[in-house]
mmCIF file of C-alpha atoms in Angstrom:
data_model
loop_
_atom_site.group_PDB
_atom_site.id
_atom_site.type_symbol
_atom_site.label_atom_id
_atom_site.label_comp_id
_atom_site.label_asym_id
_atom_site.label_seq_id
_atom_site.Cartn_x
_atom_site.Cartn_y
_atom_site.Cartn_z
ATOM 1 C CA MET A 1048 -10.639 103.287 190.652
ATOM 2 C CA TRP A 1049 -8.700 101.080 193.077
ATOM 3 C CA ARG A 1050 -6.457 99.751 190.290
ATOM 4 C CA SER A 1051 -6.077 102.996 188.338
ATOM 5 C CA LYS A 1052 -3.064 105.286 188.496
ATOM 6 C CA ASN A 1053 -2.255 108.856 187.541
ATOM 7 C CA GLU A 1054 0.543 110.288 185.399
ATOM 8 C CA HIS A 1055 3.151 109.775 188.129
ATOM 9 C CA ALA A 1056 2.938 105.999 187.684
ATOM 10 C CA VAL A 1057 3.494 106.115 183.909
ATOM 11 C CA HIS A 1058 6.934 105.153 182.626
ATOM 12 C CA SER A 1059 6.261 105.686 178.936
ATOM 13 C CA PRO A 1060 7.129 109.110 177.455
ATOM 14 C CA PHE A 1061 4.430 108.699 174.790
ATOM 15 C CA VAL A 1062 1.658 107.892 177.291
ATOM 16 C CA TYR A 1063 2.935 110.402 179.853
ATOM 17 C CA LYS A 1064 2.730 113.199 177.296
ATOM 18 C CA LEU A 1065 -0.710 112.017 176.201
ATOM 19 C CA ILE A 1066 -2.191 112.198 179.704
ATOM 20 C CA THR A 1067 -0.376 115.342 180.854
ATOM 21 C CA GLU A 1068 -0.838 117.328 177.644
ATOM 22 C CA GLY A 1069 -3.084 115.503 175.193
ATOM 23 C CA VAL A 1070 -6.167 114.926 177.321
ATOM 24 C CA LYS A 1071 -5.867 118.481 178.640
ATOM 25 C CA THR A 1072 -5.680 120.143 175.239
ATOM 26 C CA ARG A 1073 -7.761 123.299 175.419
ATOM 27 C CA ILE A 1074 -10.533 123.788 172.892
ATOM 28 C CA PRO A 1075 -11.364 127.369 171.842
ATOM 29 C CA LEU A 1076 -14.337 128.648 173.819
ATOM 30 C CA GLU A 1077 -16.520 129.283 170.773
ATOM 31 C CA LEU A 1078 -16.128 125.630 169.795
ATOM 32 C CA ARG A 1079 -16.397 124.216 173.309
ATOM 33 C CA GLN A 1080 -19.703 126.035 173.803
ATOM 34 C CA LEU A 1081 -21.161 124.034 170.934
ATOM 35 C CA LEU A 1082 -21.294 120.915 173.109
ATOM 36 C CA PRO A 1083 -23.944 122.202 175.576
ATOM 37 C CA LYS A 1084 -25.729 124.030 172.749
ATOM 38 C CA HIS A 1085 -25.998 120.836 170.724
ATOM 39 C CA TYR A 1086 -27.162 118.929 173.813
ATOM 40 C CA LYS A 1087 -29.806 121.589 174.524
ATOM 41 C CA TYR A 1088 -31.003 121.305 170.932
ATOM 42 C CA LEU A 1089 -31.377 117.511 171.203
ATOM 43 C CA ILE A 1090 -33.040 117.599 174.614
ATOM 44 C CA GLY A 1091 -35.565 120.067 173.210
ATOM 45 C CA GLN A 1092 -36.742 117.621 170.546
ATOM 46 C CA LYS A 1093 -40.002 115.992 171.668
ATOM 47 C CA LEU A 1094 -40.411 113.889 168.537
ATOM 48 C CA LYS A 1095 -40.662 110.129 169.016
ATOM 49 C CA ILE A 1096 -38.984 107.783 166.566
ATOM 50 C CA LYS A 1097 -38.864 104.041 166.025
ATOM 51 C CA VAL A 1098 -35.399 102.806 166.951
ATOM 52 C CA GLU A 1099 -33.947 99.616 165.514
ATOM 53 C CA ASP A 1100 -31.604 98.130 168.127
ATOM 54 C CA PHE A 1101 -28.771 95.850 167.061
ATOM 55 C CA GLY A 1102 -26.172 94.032 169.105
ATOM 56 C CA ALA A 1103 -26.795 93.933 172.856
ATOM 57 C CA GLY A 1104 -29.684 96.405 172.689
ATOM 58 C CA SER A 1105 -30.659 98.953 175.327
ATOM 59 C CA ARG A 1106 -30.623 98.466 179.098
ATOM 60 C CA VAL A 1107 -33.008 101.395 179.576
ATOM 61 C CA PHE A 1108 -35.639 101.273 176.858
ATOM 62 C CA LYS A 1109 -38.037 98.347 176.600
ATOM 63 C CA ASN A 1110 -39.839 99.384 173.433
ATOM 64 C CA GLU A 1111 -38.866 100.539 169.957
ATOM 65 C CA GLU A 1112 -40.579 103.962 170.065
ATOM 66 C CA ARG A 1113 -38.459 106.496 171.944
ATOM 67 C CA GLY A 1114 -38.366 110.255 172.331
ATOM 68 C CA ILE A 1115 -35.325 112.139 171.028
ATOM 69 C CA ASP A 1116 -35.070 113.899 174.376
ATOM 70 C CA GLN A 1117 -35.141 110.549 176.216
ATOM 71 C CA ILE A 1118 -32.432 109.042 173.999
ATOM 72 C CA THR A 1119 -30.292 112.140 174.505
ATOM 73 C CA LYS A 1120 -30.346 111.705 178.280
ATOM 74 C CA VAL A 1121 -29.146 108.108 178.322
ATOM 75 C CA ALA A 1122 -27.380 107.313 175.038
ATOM 76 C CA GLY A 1123 -24.018 108.384 173.721
ATOM 77 C CA MET A 1124 -21.290 110.342 175.446
ATOM 78 C CA SER A 1125 -21.628 112.322 178.633
ATOM 79 C CA GLN A 1126 -20.448 115.931 178.463
ATOM 80 C CA LYS A 1127 -17.275 114.955 180.337
ATOM 81 C CA THR A 1128 -16.508 112.231 177.795
ATOM 82 C CA GLN A 1129 -17.331 114.587 174.924
ATOM 83 C CA GLU A 1130 -14.780 117.057 176.276
ATOM 84 C CA LEU A 1131 -12.210 114.264 176.494
ATOM 85 C CA MET A 1132 -12.869 113.205 172.900
ATOM 86 C CA ALA A 1133 -12.586 116.810 171.715
ATOM 87 C CA SER A 1134 -9.226 117.131 173.485
ATOM 88 C CA VAL A 1135 -8.012 113.855 171.947
ATOM 89 C CA THR A 1136 -8.844 114.931 168.396
ATOM 90 C CA ALA A 1137 -7.369 118.384 169.024
ATOM 91 C CA TYR A 1138 -4.157 116.752 170.260
ATOM 92 C CA PHE A 1139 -3.681 114.108 167.561
ATOM 93 C CA LYS A 1140 -5.373 116.067 164.739
ATOM 94 C CA PRO A 1141 -6.469 112.932 162.849
ATOM 95 C CA GLN A 1142 -7.274 113.724 159.234
ATOM 96 C CA ASN A 1143 -9.562 110.733 158.705
ATOM 97 C CA MET A 1144 -11.849 109.680 161.550
ATOM 98 C CA LEU A 1145 -14.367 106.842 161.637
ATOM 99 C CA GLU A 1146 -17.171 106.501 164.165
ATOM 100 C CA LEU A 1147 -19.075 103.226 164.300
ATOM 101 C CA GLY A 1148 -22.301 104.004 166.148
ATOM 102 C CA THR A 1149 -23.604 107.528 165.578
ATOM 103 C CA SER A 1150 -26.728 107.476 167.743
ATOM 104 C CA LEU A 1151 -27.781 111.158 167.876
ATOM 105 C CA GLY A 1152 -24.303 112.434 167.065
ATOM 106 C CA LYS A 1153 -22.937 113.538 170.432
ATOM 107 C CA GLY A 1154 -19.685 111.707 169.803
ATOM 108 C CA THR A 1155 -19.506 112.977 166.235
ATOM 109 C CA VAL A 1156 -19.840 116.569 167.396
ATOM 110 C CA ALA A 1157 -17.110 116.087 170.011
ATOM 111 C CA MET A 1158 -14.738 114.676 167.387
ATOM 112 C CA HIS A 1159 -15.568 117.549 165.057
ATOM 113 C CA ILE A 1160 -15.054 120.453 167.435
ATOM 114 C CA GLY A 1161 -11.679 119.066 168.471
ATOM 115 C CA HIS A 1162 -10.445 119.059 164.896
ATOM 116 C CA PRO A 1163 -12.907 120.788 162.537
ATOM 117 C CA GLU A 1164 -10.532 120.384 159.587
ATOM 118 C CA GLY A 1165 -10.567 116.586 159.902
ATOM 119 C CA ASN A 1166 -12.933 114.380 157.923
ATOM 120 C CA ILE A 1167 -15.405 112.258 159.880
ATOM 121 C CA THR A 1168 -17.369 109.302 158.567
ATOM 122 C CA THR A 1169 -20.014 108.156 161.035
ATOM 123 C CA VAL A 1170 -21.956 104.929 160.555
ATOM 124 C CA GLU A 1171 -25.328 104.104 162.108
ATOM 125 C CA ARG A 1172 -27.642 101.195 161.304
ATOM 126 C CA CYS A 1173 -30.880 102.775 162.551
ATOM 127 C CA PRO A 1174 -32.070 105.134 159.774
ATOM 128 C CA ASN A 1175 -34.402 107.170 161.991
ATOM 129 C CA THR A 1176 -31.756 107.856 164.623
ATOM 130 C CA LEU A 1177 -29.214 108.794 161.964
ATOM 131 C CA ALA A 1178 -31.682 111.165 160.309
ATOM 132 C CA GLU A 1179 -32.095 113.063 163.585
ATOM 133 C CA ALA A 1180 -28.332 113.222 164.060
ATOM 134 C CA VAL A 1181 -27.901 114.682 160.573
ATOM 135 C CA LYS A 1182 -30.522 117.325 161.312
ATOM 136 C CA GLY A 1183 -28.389 118.439 164.252
ATOM 137 C CA PHE A 1184 -25.211 118.561 162.147
ATOM 138 C CA GLU A 1185 -26.983 120.697 159.565
ATOM 139 C CA ARG A 1186 -28.547 123.004 162.141
ATOM 140 C CA PHE A 1187 -25.141 123.896 163.569
ATOM 141 C CA GLY A 1188 -23.390 124.005 160.214
ATOM 142 C CA PHE A 1189 -20.931 121.208 160.989
ATOM 143 C CA LYS A 1190 -18.839 120.431 157.909
ATOM 144 C CA ASN A 1191 -16.669 117.481 156.864
ATOM 145 C CA ILE A 1192 -19.093 114.932 158.326
ATOM 146 C CA THR A 1193 -20.340 112.051 156.168
ATOM 147 C CA ALA A 1194 -23.213 110.058 157.670
ATOM 148 C CA VAL A 1195 -23.718 106.490 156.450
ATOM 149 C CA ASN A 1196 -26.737 104.276 157.129
ATOM 150 C CA ALA A 1197 -25.353 100.729 157.098
ATOM 151 C CA LEU A 1198 -24.444 97.706 159.132
ATOM 152 C CA PHE A 1199 -20.886 98.075 160.400
ATOM 153 C CA THR A 1200 -19.875 94.808 158.731
ATOM 154 C CA ASP A 1201 -21.258 95.844 155.356
ATOM 155 C CA PHE A 1202 -19.609 99.252 155.541
ATOM 156 C CA LEU A 1203 -16.228 97.821 156.518
ATOM 157 C CA ASN A 1204 -16.410 95.167 153.795
ATOM 158 C CA ASP A 1205 -16.925 97.843 151.145
ATOM 159 C CA ASP A 1206 -14.542 100.462 152.543
ATOM 160 C CA ASP A 1207 -10.830 100.323 151.749
ATOM 161 C CA ARG A 1208 -9.646 103.501 153.473
ATOM 162 C CA VAL A 1209 -7.031 103.687 156.210
ATOM 163 C CA TRP A 1210 -8.113 105.588 159.330
ATOM 164 C CA ASP A 1211 -6.194 107.736 161.800
ATOM 165 C CA LEU A 1212 -8.785 107.447 164.571
ATOM 166 C CA ILE A 1213 -11.631 104.965 164.968
ATOM 167 C CA TYR A 1214 -14.259 105.159 167.698
ATOM 168 C CA LEU A 1215 -16.266 101.955 168.117
ATOM 169 C CA ASP A 1216 -19.518 102.380 170.031
ATOM 170 C CA GLY A 1217 -21.883 99.634 169.012
ATOM 171 C CA GLY A 1218 -22.694 95.961 169.257
ATOM 172 C CA HIS A 1219 -21.582 95.536 172.875
ATOM 173 C CA THR A 1220 -21.092 91.786 172.597
ATOM 174 C CA LYS A 1221 -17.837 89.878 172.736
ATOM 175 C CA ASP A 1222 -18.200 88.150 169.382
ATOM 176 C CA PHE A 1223 -19.237 91.323 167.595
ATOM 177 C CA THR A 1224 -16.428 93.380 169.121
ATOM 178 C CA LEU A 1225 -13.757 90.819 168.250
ATOM 179 C CA PHE A 1226 -15.118 90.318 164.736
ATOM 180 C CA THR A 1227 -15.190 94.076 164.149
ATOM 181 C CA PHE A 1228 -11.644 94.388 165.500
ATOM 182 C CA GLU A 1229 -10.492 91.859 162.889
ATOM 183 C CA GLN A 1230 -12.199 93.869 160.161
ATOM 184 C CA LEU A 1231 -10.562 97.065 161.380
ATOM 185 C CA LEU A 1232 -6.978 95.793 161.597
ATOM 186 C CA PRO A 1233 -6.178 96.208 157.864
ATOM 187 C CA LYS A 1234 -7.560 99.761 158.019
ATOM 188 C CA LEU A 1235 -5.152 100.957 160.720
ATOM 189 C CA HIS A 1236 -1.593 102.258 160.455
ATOM 190 C CA ASN A 1237 1.280 102.558 162.910
ATOM 191 C CA ASP A 1238 0.008 105.808 164.440
ATOM 192 C CA SER A 1239 -3.715 105.021 164.407
ATOM 193 C CA LEU A 1240 -5.764 105.166 167.588
ATOM 194 C CA LEU A 1241 -8.696 102.814 168.149
ATOM 195 C CA ILE A 1242 -11.053 103.701 171.008
ATOM 196 C CA LEU A 1243 -13.466 101.035 172.248
ATOM 197 C CA ASP A 1244 -16.446 102.269 174.237
ATOM 198 C CA ASP A 1245 -18.040 100.451 177.180
ATOM 199 C CA ILE A 1246 -15.318 97.886 177.875
ATOM 200 C CA TYR A 1247 -17.033 97.165 181.207
ATOM 201 C CA TRP A 1248 -20.541 96.991 179.738
ATOM 202 C CA SER A 1249 -20.660 93.284 180.575
ATOM 203 C CA LYS A 1250 -18.397 90.397 181.516
ATOM 204 C CA GLU A 1251 -18.086 89.379 177.877
ATOM 205 C CA MET A 1252 -17.189 92.907 176.772
ATOM 206 C CA THR A 1253 -14.386 92.893 179.331
ATOM 207 C CA GLU A 1254 -13.292 89.506 178.001
ATOM 208 C CA ALA A 1255 -13.175 90.989 174.487
ATOM 209 C CA TRP A 1256 -11.059 93.856 175.806
ATOM 210 C CA GLU A 1257 -8.612 91.428 177.429
ATOM 211 C CA GLU A 1258 -8.263 89.471 174.183
ATOM 212 C CA ILE A 1259 -7.628 92.650 172.190
ATOM 213 C CA LYS A 1260 -4.959 93.741 174.689
ATOM 214 C CA ALA A 1261 -3.153 90.449 174.150
ATOM 215 C CA ARG A 1262 -3.090 90.689 170.366
ATOM 216 C CA PRO A 1263 0.448 90.857 168.896
ATOM 217 C CA GLU A 1264 -0.532 93.806 166.669
ATOM 218 C CA VAL A 1265 -1.319 95.879 169.760
ATOM 219 C CA SER A 1266 1.513 97.687 171.509
ATOM 220 C CA VAL A 1267 0.036 100.072 174.087
ATOM 221 C CA THR A 1268 -3.409 100.060 175.679
ATOM 222 C CA ILE A 1269 -5.030 102.373 178.195
ATOM 223 C CA ASP A 1270 -8.008 101.381 180.324
ATOM 224 C CA SER A 1271 -9.781 104.585 181.378
ATOM 225 C CA PHE A 1272 -12.868 102.601 182.454
ATOM 226 C CA ASP A 1273 -15.302 104.180 179.971
ATOM 227 C CA TRP A 1274 -12.904 103.568 177.099
ATOM 228 C CA GLY A 1275 -10.248 101.144 176.001
ATOM 229 C CA TRP A 1276 -7.522 102.958 174.045
ATOM 230 C CA VAL A 1277 -5.556 100.838 171.577
ATOM 231 C CA PHE A 1278 -2.292 101.881 169.908
ATOM 232 C CA PHE A 1279 -0.318 100.000 167.276
ATOM 233 C CA ARG A 1280 3.041 101.784 167.446
ATOM 234 C CA LYS A 1281 5.675 99.208 166.533
ATOM 235 C CA GLU A 1282 8.411 101.284 168.179
ATOM 236 C CA GLN A 1283 6.647 101.027 171.565
ATOM 237 C CA PRO A 1284 7.221 98.165 173.994
ATOM 238 C CA LYS A 1285 4.037 96.310 174.860
ATOM 239 C CA GLN A 1286 2.499 98.020 177.889
ATOM 240 C CA HIS A 1287 -0.928 98.220 179.485
ATOM 241 C CA PHE A 1288 -2.104 101.083 181.702
ATOM 242 C CA VAL A 1289 -5.135 101.593 183.915
ATOM 243 C CA LEU A 1290 -5.432 105.345 184.290
ATOM 244 C CA ARG A 1291 -7.712 108.031 185.695
ATOM 245 C CA LEU A 1292 -8.303 110.560 182.921
#
C-alpha cells in the first residue's frame, strides 16, 4: 500500500485507460448477481471430498478430506477479486480464455459473467474438486466452459492454441511458476494478458514475479498485490506499475 499509486501517477495512456475505465466496467445486474448466488450455492454444500494438493499445498487445511463449504470460504477468489476479473473480461472481451487452477470455479464464473460469449478452458488436477466445480457450472447453466482434469504441464504440452487471457492460479512455487511461464510464452500474442495470482504468497513467488517482470518479452506489468498483470505489447515501452485497483 505504501508503494502503490492511483491513476494520477500513471503516464501510460494504455494503463491509464485500463484503470480508469477497464477495471470499472459495469456488469449487467442480472449477471453480477450470479456471483453471490454461486457462492451461496457452494457454501451450502456440506459434502466432504478428498483433495489432492499439488505445488505448495494449502496453508489452511492439514488433511486431504475437506468440506466443499470450507474450501469455498478460503480458496479461490474473494468477491471483490471476482468483480475485478468480471470487469477485466468485460473490458477486453477475450475470445479464448485459459484458467490454470479451477478449484471450485469461483474464478471461472467471474471470467464467464464478464464475457459470456467468450470460450473458457479451465484446468484442475484434483478430479474431485473439478467435479464439484462442474456441478456448479451446470446448475447455473453456464455455457462455453470446458473443464479439463490434467496436470498443467501435460495440458500445455498437448495444447497448441493461442490465448487472449490466461489466469494462472496454481503451483505457488518459484520453479513451477517460471517453468509454466516458459510453457505459456508460445501461446500468447501481442495483445494477450497473463494474470498471475498470489505474487506475494511467499518470498520465492515474489522472486518469480521479479524475474518475469525483467523478461524481454514482457512490456508492461502491473502489481495490484493480489495479482501480477503481464502484457506483451511490443508497441509499449517497458514499464512497471504498482497500483491500487
